Amino acid sequence: MTKEVLTEGKPKTPPPPPKSRALAPTVIAIVVSVLALMGALALRAASRTNQVSLSSQPRAVTVVEGKGTTFREERRYVGVVHPWVEANVGPQLVSGFVATVLVRPGDRVRQGDVLATLDCRSASSGSESVASQARSLEERQRAFAGEAARLENLVGGGYVSANEVELKRSQAAANQASLDALKAQLRNKSLEVSDCTLRAPFDGEVSARLADPGSFVRPGGTVVTVVDRHLYRVAIDIPEVDVTLVPVGTSAEVTLLASAQHLSARVSRRAPAASASTRTLRLELDVSGKDADVPVGTSAEVRFEVGAPLDAVELPLVAAKVRGGKASLFVVAQGVAKKLQVPVLGERGGSLFVQGVAAGTQVVTEGRAALAEGDPVAATLAAPRASAVTSAATPELPREGHP
């Protein structure tokens, strides 16, 4: 009883408040902060948004000024440098083993110099045999001729008959014919013997040695090749449509690719017939060996200027899109882009030559892909570039046989 009285006499402790009520102010503060931050970001983004239409803003482009010049149509071909004459030296009548070869590529030779010899002991012995037979028959012929002459003197005295004289004459004539045949055979054998010694047919240089001692060669085979380079022949093949543009006597600029030499030459000769397979015609230009020193068989680039000079405007190739004989480009006039289609005269050295545009007109080179007719532009003038007309001495390599 005492415990109950004591317990009832003490004051009761109040219960703790709920946890959700304690966190409410913190949550409210966080939400307000986030909303305030989002509002600030939205205002900042709105302030940076461009309210002006992009189509009404000037487009940044790079322009160049068209350069007034003249353009002359040209043709370029790739040809081959040939020697003035070339000879493949070898046996023509006999077969045999090569005994000696006295020259090597690069050696200079004079006409008649011995280049090589063949082992022709068989031809030599055959020649000696025929010579001996010819001498024997010649002695017999001399005896028959003398006997026939003596018999003719005896015919008048009636000592011999005319029939005997005619018989001796016929025998002498037959022996003479046999002797002539042996002499012809001897000359043939002499040619075979001389064919065993190969000599230079003209002054020149040895370009190839195709056989060494011990090799077996046949008639028509080549032991040594000799070329004469005192004059070069630059040969090119032109399409049939260009025949009237480059007649004989036309001046040309020749670039020898092996030595990087630039020479002037004229068309010396032209073939009267076209190739049956390619329908091209062969032209040759003579170049003096005093002006050039280049190996034969190398390439040469030949450039012709044809037609009359025409007034033109020079532009970079990147400034236009070319289709056929027309070029599409954008020009800038009073801050506005204007699209034009103009005729093309030609290309050279990275430049395009057109008509229909005035010299000094600003033509778009960079940024033209996004332009349309009437777009406002902010043009930046590019630095001027070298003219392709003055730098045409070292053009790009053309395709063979075509301009």
Tab-separated table of C-alpha atoms in Angstrom:
chain	number	residue	atom	x	y	z
A	1	MET	CA	0.000	0.000	0.000
A	2	THR	CA	2.800	2.271	0.746
A	3	LYS	CA	4.248	1.781	-2.781
A	4	GLU	CA	1.001	2.657	-4.508
A	5	VAL	CA	0.643	5.893	-2.468
A	6	LEU	CA	4.166	6.921	-3.302
A	7	THR	CA	3.707	6.234	-7.006
A	8	GLU	CA	0.485	8.133	-7.288
A	9	GLY	CA	2.050	11.145	-5.598
A	10	LYS	CA	4.810	11.683	-8.284
A	11	PRO	CA	4.139	13.915	-11.402
A	12	LYS	CA	3.881	12.045	-14.790
A	13	THR	CA	6.586	12.694	-17.610
A	14	PRO	CA	5.062	14.058	-20.941
A	15	PRO	CA	5.489	11.750	-24.044
A	16	PRO	CA	8.199	12.694	-26.762
A	17	PRO	CA	6.944	14.516	-29.911
A	18	PRO	CA	6.631	12.466	-33.253
A	19	LYS	CA	9.738	12.283	-35.539
A	20	SER	CA	7.898	13.505	-38.670
A	21	ARG	CA	7.090	16.802	-36.991
A	22	ALA	CA	10.774	17.273	-36.175
A	23	LEU	CA	11.944	16.755	-39.813
A	24	ALA	CA	9.270	18.901	-41.476
A	25	PRO	CA	11.148	22.221	-41.219
A	26	THR	CA	14.294	20.673	-42.715
A	27	VAL	CA	12.445	19.170	-45.681
A	28	ILE	CA	10.628	22.421	-46.324
A	29	ALA	CA	13.920	24.304	-46.315
A	30	ILE	CA	15.522	21.864	-48.791
A	31	VAL	CA	12.537	22.028	-51.154
A	32	VAL	CA	12.539	25.799	-51.088
A	33	SER	CA	16.285	25.864	-51.813
A	34	VAL	CA	15.957	23.484	-54.759
A	35	LEU	CA	13.069	25.465	-56.212
A	36	ALA	CA	15.006	28.657	-55.827
A	37	LEU	CA	18.063	27.135	-57.534
A	38	MET	CA	15.962	25.814	-60.417
A	39	GLY	CA	14.349	29.173	-60.844
A	40	ALA	CA	17.725	30.866	-60.934
A	41	LEU	CA	19.025	28.403	-63.539
A	42	ALA	CA	15.895	28.852	-65.656
A	43	LEU	CA	16.270	32.609	-65.566
A	44	ARG	CA	19.932	32.336	-66.505
A	45	ALA	CA	19.187	30.016	-69.449
A	46	ALA	CA	16.411	32.282	-70.638
A	47	SER	CA	18.718	35.267	-70.532
A	48	ARG	CA	21.268	33.452	-72.749
A	49	THR	CA	18.774	32.172	-75.314
A	50	ASN	CA	19.107	33.884	-78.728
A	51	GLN	CA	15.711	35.326	-79.491
A	52	VAL	CA	16.778	36.244	-83.043
A	53	SER	CA	16.141	33.716	-85.908
A	54	LEU	CA	19.295	31.994	-87.173
A	55	SER	CA	18.235	32.503	-90.775
A	56	SER	CA	18.352	36.252	-90.281
A	57	GLN	CA	21.937	36.208	-88.975
A	58	PRO	CA	24.835	36.695	-91.440
A	59	ARG	CA	26.723	33.477	-92.210
A	60	ALA	CA	30.481	33.581	-91.844
A	61	VAL	CA	32.177	32.754	-95.160
A	62	THR	CA	35.604	33.145	-96.731
A	63	VAL	CA	35.833	34.809	-100.126
A	64	VAL	CA	38.430	35.503	-102.776
A	65	GLU	CA	38.430	38.134	-105.461
A	66	GLY	CA	38.286	36.860	-109.033
A	67	LYS	CA	41.498	37.656	-110.869
A	68	GLY	CA	41.207	38.914	-114.420
A	69	THR	CA	43.554	37.105	-116.808
A	70	THR	CA	43.692	35.386	-120.185
A	71	PHE	CA	43.308	31.672	-120.784
A	72	ARG	CA	44.592	29.699	-123.726
A	73	GLU	CA	43.500	26.138	-124.234
A	74	GLU	CA	46.273	23.575	-124.000
A	75	ARG	CA	46.925	19.885	-124.587
A	76	ARG	CA	49.269	17.723	-122.542
A	77	TYR	CA	50.586	14.302	-123.413
A	78	VAL	CA	53.091	11.844	-122.002
A	79	GLY	CA	55.550	10.398	-124.493
A	80	VAL	CA	58.721	8.336	-124.650
A	81	VAL	CA	62.259	9.493	-125.429
A	82	HIS	CA	63.766	7.465	-128.299
A	83	PRO	CA	67.289	7.630	-129.749
A	84	TRP	CA	67.775	8.919	-133.248
A	85	VAL	CA	68.764	5.415	-134.406
A	86	GLU	CA	69.072	2.112	-132.565
A	87	ALA	CA	70.612	-1.157	-133.769
A	88	ASN	CA	70.530	-4.665	-132.343
A	89	VAL	CA	73.885	-6.105	-133.403
A	90	GLY	CA	74.116	-9.873	-133.881
A	91	PRO	CA	74.825	-12.578	-136.475
A	92	GLN	CA	72.661	-12.637	-139.576
A	93	LEU	CA	73.954	-15.704	-141.425
A	94	VAL	CA	75.660	-18.103	-139.027
A	95	SER	CA	75.019	-19.768	-135.705
A	96	GLY	CA	77.775	-20.226	-133.186
A	97	PHE	CA	79.147	-19.676	-129.738
A	98	VAL	CA	80.174	-16.193	-128.647
A	99	ALA	CA	83.954	-16.032	-128.409
A	100	THR	CA	84.499	-12.491	-127.100
A	101	VAL	CA	82.423	-9.432	-126.182
A	102	LEU	CA	84.582	-6.330	-126.057
A	103	VAL	CA	82.108	-3.689	-124.835
A	104	ARG	CA	79.734	-3.040	-121.966
A	105	PRO	CA	76.744	-0.682	-121.513
A	106	GLY	CA	77.841	2.947	-121.544
A	107	ASP	CA	80.881	2.436	-123.778
A	108	ARG	CA	81.190	4.807	-126.721
A	109	VAL	CA	81.981	3.210	-130.066
A	110	ARG	CA	82.881	4.419	-133.527
A	111	GLN	CA	81.512	3.054	-136.755
A	112	GLY	CA	83.393	-0.146	-137.678
A	113	ASP	CA	84.699	-0.881	-134.178
A	114	VAL	CA	84.678	-4.583	-133.258
A	115	LEU	CA	82.024	-5.251	-130.633
A	116	ALA	CA	82.127	-9.056	-130.384
A	117	THR	CA	83.369	-12.163	-132.197
A	118	LEU	CA	81.905	-15.624	-132.742
A	119	ASP	CA	83.632	-18.995	-132.906
A	120	CYS	CA	83.311	-19.629	-136.653
A	121	ARG	CA	85.926	-22.302	-137.336
A	122	SER	CA	83.393	-24.309	-139.331
A	123	ALA	CA	82.595	-21.370	-141.605
A	124	SER	CA	86.294	-20.635	-142.081
A	125	SER	CA	87.122	-24.206	-143.074
A	126	GLY	CA	84.160	-24.270	-145.456
A	127	SER	CA	85.381	-21.085	-147.069
A	128	GLU	CA	88.863	-22.527	-147.528
A	129	SER	CA	87.415	-25.685	-149.099
A	130	VAL	CA	85.357	-23.726	-151.596
A	131	ALA	CA	88.349	-21.516	-152.410
A	132	SER	CA	90.465	-24.583	-153.184
A	133	GLN	CA	87.769	-26.012	-155.444
A	134	ALA	CA	87.496	-22.707	-157.244
A	135	ARG	CA	91.244	-22.581	-157.884
A	136	SER	CA	91.228	-26.143	-159.234
A	137	LEU	CA	88.302	-25.458	-161.536
A	138	GLU	CA	89.881	-22.235	-162.699
A	139	GLU	CA	92.986	-24.131	-163.827
A	140	ARG	CA	90.849	-26.649	-165.695
A	141	GLN	CA	88.894	-23.859	-167.308
A	142	ARG	CA	92.089	-22.198	-168.428
A	143	ALA	CA	93.248	-25.472	-170.024
A	144	PHE	CA	89.940	-26.030	-171.807
A	145	ALA	CA	89.889	-22.468	-173.089
A	146	GLY	CA	93.441	-22.811	-174.473
A	147	GLU	CA	92.646	-26.109	-176.155
A	148	ALA	CA	89.510	-24.654	-177.753
A	149	ALA	CA	91.536	-21.727	-179.107
A	150	ARG	CA	94.142	-24.038	-180.666
A	151	LEU	CA	91.478	-26.169	-182.308
A	152	GLU	CA	89.919	-23.087	-183.876
A	153	ASN	CA	93.260	-22.365	-185.577
A	154	LEU	CA	93.301	-25.883	-187.042
A	155	VAL	CA	89.815	-25.715	-188.494
A	156	GLY	CA	90.933	-23.647	-191.482
A	157	GLY	CA	93.513	-26.268	-192.537
A	158	GLY	CA	91.010	-29.072	-192.310
A	159	TYR	CA	92.913	-30.816	-189.552
A	160	VAL	CA	89.931	-30.906	-187.182
A	161	SER	CA	86.236	-30.796	-187.744
A	162	ALA	CA	84.017	-27.926	-186.734
A	163	ASN	CA	82.086	-30.344	-184.524
A	164	GLU	CA	85.147	-30.950	-182.361
A	165	VAL	CA	85.666	-27.220	-181.983
A	166	GLU	CA	82.045	-26.679	-180.885
A	167	LEU	CA	82.387	-29.516	-178.379
A	168	LYS	CA	85.478	-27.939	-176.839
A	169	ARG	CA	83.740	-24.563	-176.704
A	170	SER	CA	80.744	-26.045	-174.885
A	171	GLN	CA	83.027	-27.803	-172.405
A	172	ALA	CA	84.880	-24.553	-171.767
A	173	ALA	CA	81.576	-22.693	-171.263
A	174	ALA	CA	80.340	-25.373	-168.840
A	175	ASN	CA	83.557	-25.154	-166.849
A	176	GLN	CA	83.233	-21.366	-166.764
A	177	ALA	CA	79.689	-21.643	-165.410
A	178	SER	CA	80.833	-24.084	-162.716
A	179	LEU	CA	83.657	-21.717	-161.861
A	180	ASP	CA	81.229	-18.790	-161.525
A	181	ALA	CA	79.015	-20.889	-159.248
A	182	LEU	CA	81.975	-21.761	-157.034
A	183	LYS	CA	83.008	-18.107	-156.882
A	184	ALA	CA	79.485	-17.149	-155.798
A	185	GLN	CA	79.603	-19.882	-153.160
A	186	LEU	CA	82.974	-18.563	-152.053
A	187	ARG	CA	81.559	-15.053	-151.687
A	188	ASN	CA	78.723	-16.464	-149.558
A	189	LYS	CA	81.212	-18.298	-147.366
A	190	SER	CA	83.244	-15.105	-147.063
A	191	LEU	CA	80.114	-13.293	-145.863
A	192	GLU	CA	79.581	-15.983	-143.251
A	193	VAL	CA	83.156	-15.604	-142.078
A	194	SER	CA	82.842	-11.811	-141.892
A	195	ASP	CA	79.528	-12.258	-140.038
A	196	CYS	CA	81.513	-13.821	-137.212
A	197	THR	CA	82.985	-10.404	-136.420
A	198	LEU	CA	80.307	-8.029	-135.114
A	199	ARG	CA	81.077	-4.356	-135.742
A	200	ALA	CA	79.420	-1.070	-134.765
A	201	PRO	CA	77.099	0.104	-137.576
A	202	PHE	CA	77.425	3.790	-136.596
A	203	ASP	CA	78.906	6.113	-134.002
A	204	GLY	CA	77.050	5.770	-130.724
A	205	GLU	CA	76.891	4.177	-127.312
A	206	VAL	CA	76.315	0.647	-126.100
A	207	SER	CA	72.948	0.497	-124.349
A	208	ALA	CA	72.715	-3.248	-123.688
A	209	ARG	CA	74.916	-6.339	-123.644
A	210	LEU	CA	72.716	-9.384	-124.066
A	211	ALA	CA	75.267	-12.190	-124.472
A	212	ASP	CA	78.534	-13.163	-122.830
A	213	PRO	CA	81.351	-15.424	-124.056
A	214	GLY	CA	80.129	-19.003	-124.233
A	215	SER	CA	76.554	-18.107	-125.147
A	216	PHE	CA	75.098	-19.674	-128.275
A	217	VAL	CA	73.499	-17.281	-130.730
A	218	ARG	CA	71.508	-17.851	-133.903
A	219	PRO	CA	70.853	-15.645	-136.919
A	220	GLY	CA	68.695	-12.718	-135.855
A	221	GLY	CA	69.828	-12.902	-132.237
A	222	THR	CA	71.189	-9.834	-130.441
A	223	VAL	CA	74.556	-9.664	-128.739
A	224	VAL	CA	74.910	-5.890	-128.270
A	225	THR	CA	72.542	-2.929	-128.711
A	226	VAL	CA	73.952	0.390	-129.934
A	227	VAL	CA	72.098	3.733	-129.825
A	228	ASP	CA	72.854	7.127	-131.319
A	229	ARG	CA	71.833	9.996	-129.000
A	230	HIS	CA	73.143	12.966	-130.927
A	231	LEU	CA	69.451	13.666	-131.560
A	232	TYR	CA	66.468	12.492	-129.531
A	233	ARG	CA	63.014	11.656	-130.854
A	234	VAL	CA	60.216	12.341	-128.368
A	235	ALA	CA	57.267	10.234	-129.541
A	236	ILE	CA	53.708	10.903	-128.376
A	237	ASP	CA	50.328	9.475	-129.369
A	238	ILE	CA	47.502	11.980	-129.747
A	239	PRO	CA	43.746	11.313	-130.055
A	240	GLU	CA	42.253	11.691	-133.487
A	241	VAL	CA	40.173	14.686	-132.340
A	242	ASP	CA	43.391	16.675	-131.723
A	243	VAL	CA	44.922	16.132	-135.157
A	244	THR	CA	43.978	19.574	-136.453
A	245	LEU	CA	45.226	21.283	-133.275
A	246	VAL	CA	48.853	20.128	-133.474
A	247	PRO	CA	50.036	20.080	-137.104
A	248	VAL	CA	53.671	19.641	-138.091
A	249	GLY	CA	55.684	22.662	-136.951
A	250	THR	CA	53.619	23.379	-133.827
A	251	SER	CA	55.726	24.640	-130.909
A	252	ALA	CA	55.663	22.689	-127.662
A	253	GLU	CA	57.207	22.681	-124.210
A	254	VAL	CA	58.945	19.379	-123.439
A	255	THR	CA	59.686	18.301	-119.872
A	256	LEU	CA	62.140	15.423	-119.547
A	257	LEU	CA	61.004	13.724	-116.360
A	258	ALA	CA	64.262	11.814	-115.850
A	259	SER	CA	66.359	14.992	-115.680
A	260	ALA	CA	63.656	17.608	-114.916
A	261	GLN	CA	64.794	19.623	-117.942
A	262	HIS	CA	62.388	21.972	-119.717
A	263	LEU	CA	63.015	22.403	-123.425
A	264	SER	CA	61.300	23.928	-126.421
A	265	ALA	CA	60.713	21.833	-129.519
A	266	ARG	CA	58.528	21.601	-132.596
A	267	VAL	CA	56.562	18.768	-134.114
A	268	SER	CA	58.955	17.324	-136.702
A	269	ARG	CA	56.802	14.611	-138.238
A	270	ARG	CA	53.401	13.006	-137.933
A	271	ALA	CA	52.270	9.527	-138.927
A	272	PRO	CA	49.908	9.456	-141.915
A	273	ALA	CA	47.783	6.669	-140.402
A	274	ALA	CA	46.158	6.113	-137.015
A	275	SER	CA	46.588	3.035	-134.853
A	276	ALA	CA	43.907	0.480	-135.609
A	277	SER	CA	43.453	-0.426	-131.935
A	278	THR	CA	43.634	2.975	-130.195
A	279	ARG	CA	42.753	5.409	-133.014
A	280	THR	CA	45.712	7.581	-132.031
A	281	LEU	CA	48.364	9.146	-134.254
A	282	ARG	CA	52.094	9.136	-133.605
A	283	LEU	CA	53.887	12.494	-133.448
A	284	GLU	CA	57.627	12.984	-133.078
A	285	LEU	CA	59.532	16.007	-131.793
A	286	ASP	CA	63.295	16.243	-132.353
A	287	VAL	CA	65.429	17.376	-129.407
A	288	SER	CA	69.140	18.018	-129.869
A	289	GLY	CA	71.524	15.976	-127.760
A	290	LYS	CA	73.468	19.172	-127.078
A	291	ASP	CA	70.513	20.577	-125.151
A	292	ALA	CA	69.657	17.435	-123.204
A	293	ASP	CA	71.348	14.429	-121.655
A	294	VAL	CA	68.747	11.862	-120.716
A	295	PRO	CA	68.529	8.062	-120.969
A	296	VAL	CA	66.425	6.814	-123.846
A	297	GLY	CA	63.251	4.957	-123.028
A	298	THR	CA	62.331	7.446	-120.287
A	299	SER	CA	59.175	9.538	-120.084
A	300	ALA	CA	58.655	13.054	-121.364
A	301	GLU	CA	55.741	15.421	-120.887
A	302	VAL	CA	54.744	17.518	-123.893
A	303	ARG	CA	52.508	20.587	-123.564
A	304	PHE	CA	50.925	22.428	-126.484
A	305	GLU	CA	49.086	25.756	-126.368
A	306	VAL	CA	46.304	25.754	-128.927
A	307	GLY	CA	43.686	28.267	-129.982
A	308	ALA	CA	43.557	32.011	-129.328
A	309	PRO	CA	43.880	33.587	-125.834
A	310	LEU	CA	40.491	34.326	-124.218
A	311	ASP	CA	39.610	36.816	-121.481
A	312	ALA	CA	38.793	34.925	-118.280
A	313	VAL	CA	38.550	35.166	-114.497
A	314	GLU	CA	40.765	32.880	-112.437
A	315	LEU	CA	39.273	31.232	-109.322
A	316	PRO	CA	40.382	28.455	-106.964
A	317	LEU	CA	38.916	25.061	-107.791
A	318	VAL	CA	37.266	24.901	-104.340
A	319	ALA	CA	35.168	27.952	-105.189
A	320	ALA	CA	32.941	26.137	-107.679
A	321	LYS	CA	31.242	22.867	-108.436
A	322	VAL	CA	31.889	21.898	-112.040
A	323	ARG	CA	29.568	19.772	-114.124
A	324	GLY	CA	30.288	19.459	-117.794
A	325	GLY	CA	31.085	22.890	-119.149
A	326	LYS	CA	29.301	24.803	-116.356
A	327	ALA	CA	30.404	25.868	-112.874
A	328	SER	CA	28.072	26.640	-109.937
A	329	LEU	CA	29.391	29.234	-107.478
A	330	PHE	CA	28.294	31.856	-104.940
A	331	VAL	CA	29.249	35.510	-105.230
A	332	VAL	CA	28.804	38.161	-102.541
A	333	ALA	CA	27.078	41.391	-103.496
A	334	GLN	CA	26.121	43.962	-100.809
A	335	GLY	CA	26.426	41.369	-98.035
A	336	VAL	CA	24.112	38.859	-99.727
A	337	ALA	CA	25.024	35.533	-101.360
A	338	LYS	CA	24.020	35.093	-104.976
A	339	LYS	CA	24.250	31.785	-106.832
A	340	LEU	CA	25.539	31.805	-110.413
A	341	GLN	CA	26.156	29.292	-113.187
A	342	VAL	CA	28.959	30.342	-115.508
A	343	PRO	CA	30.751	28.703	-118.477
A	344	VAL	CA	34.092	27.012	-117.792
A	345	LEU	CA	37.072	27.542	-120.075
A	346	GLY	CA	39.401	25.073	-118.387
A	347	GLU	CA	41.478	24.092	-115.370
A	348	ARG	CA	45.165	24.519	-114.713
A	349	GLY	CA	47.361	24.179	-111.653
A	350	GLY	CA	44.530	24.110	-109.096
A	351	SER	CA	42.736	27.071	-110.672
A	352	LEU	CA	39.487	27.297	-112.591
A	353	PHE	CA	39.096	29.714	-115.495
A	354	VAL	CA	35.553	30.923	-116.127
A	355	GLN	CA	33.632	33.578	-117.975
A	356	GLY	CA	30.503	35.428	-116.891
A	357	VAL	CA	32.060	36.867	-113.704
A	358	ALA	CA	33.649	40.290	-113.506
A	359	ALA	CA	37.215	40.632	-112.284
A	360	GLY	CA	37.325	41.612	-108.608
A	361	THR	CA	34.007	39.898	-107.767
A	362	GLN	CA	34.028	38.257	-104.343
A	363	VAL	CA	33.491	34.499	-104.722
A	364	VAL	CA	32.822	32.225	-101.730
A	365	THR	CA	35.436	29.522	-101.132
A	366	GLU	CA	34.664	28.334	-97.569
A	367	GLY	CA	31.167	27.943	-96.168
A	368	ARG	CA	29.463	27.622	-99.547
A	369	ALA	CA	27.942	24.211	-98.690
A	370	ALA	CA	25.490	25.772	-96.198
A	371	LEU	CA	24.587	28.772	-98.354
A	372	ALA	CA	21.395	29.397	-100.257
A	373	GLU	CA	20.305	32.099	-102.652
A	374	GLY	CA	19.814	35.408	-100.817
A	375	ASP	CA	21.447	34.429	-97.498
A	376	PRO	CA	23.134	37.319	-95.663
A	377	VAL	CA	26.841	36.698	-95.214
A	378	ALA	CA	29.765	38.060	-93.240
A	379	ALA	CA	32.652	37.739	-95.681
A	380	THR	CA	36.311	37.377	-94.769
A	381	LEU	CA	38.719	38.063	-97.630
A	382	ALA	CA	41.361	35.349	-98.074
A	383	ALA	CA	44.956	36.092	-98.995
A	384	PRO	CA	45.624	36.124	-102.764
A	385	ARG	CA	47.244	33.022	-104.243
A	386	ALA	CA	49.769	32.624	-107.057
A	387	SER	CA	48.343	32.529	-110.554
A	388	ALA	CA	48.277	29.181	-112.319
A	389	VAL	CA	49.095	30.898	-115.600
A	390	THR	CA	52.564	31.836	-114.364
A	391	SER	CA	53.139	28.506	-112.608
A	392	ALA	CA	52.165	26.337	-115.567
A	393	ALA	CA	55.780	25.389	-116.242
A	394	THR	CA	55.528	22.561	-113.687
A	395	PRO	CA	52.030	21.159	-114.159
A	396	GLU	CA	50.655	17.996	-112.640
A	397	LEU	CA	51.372	14.732	-114.494
A	398	PRO	CA	48.659	14.109	-117.113
A	399	ARG	CA	47.254	10.803	-118.207
A	400	GLU	CA	49.142	9.106	-120.975
A	401	GLY	CA	47.880	9.790	-124.447
A	402	HIS	CA	45.183	12.252	-123.316
A	403	PRO	CA	45.160	15.971	-122.543
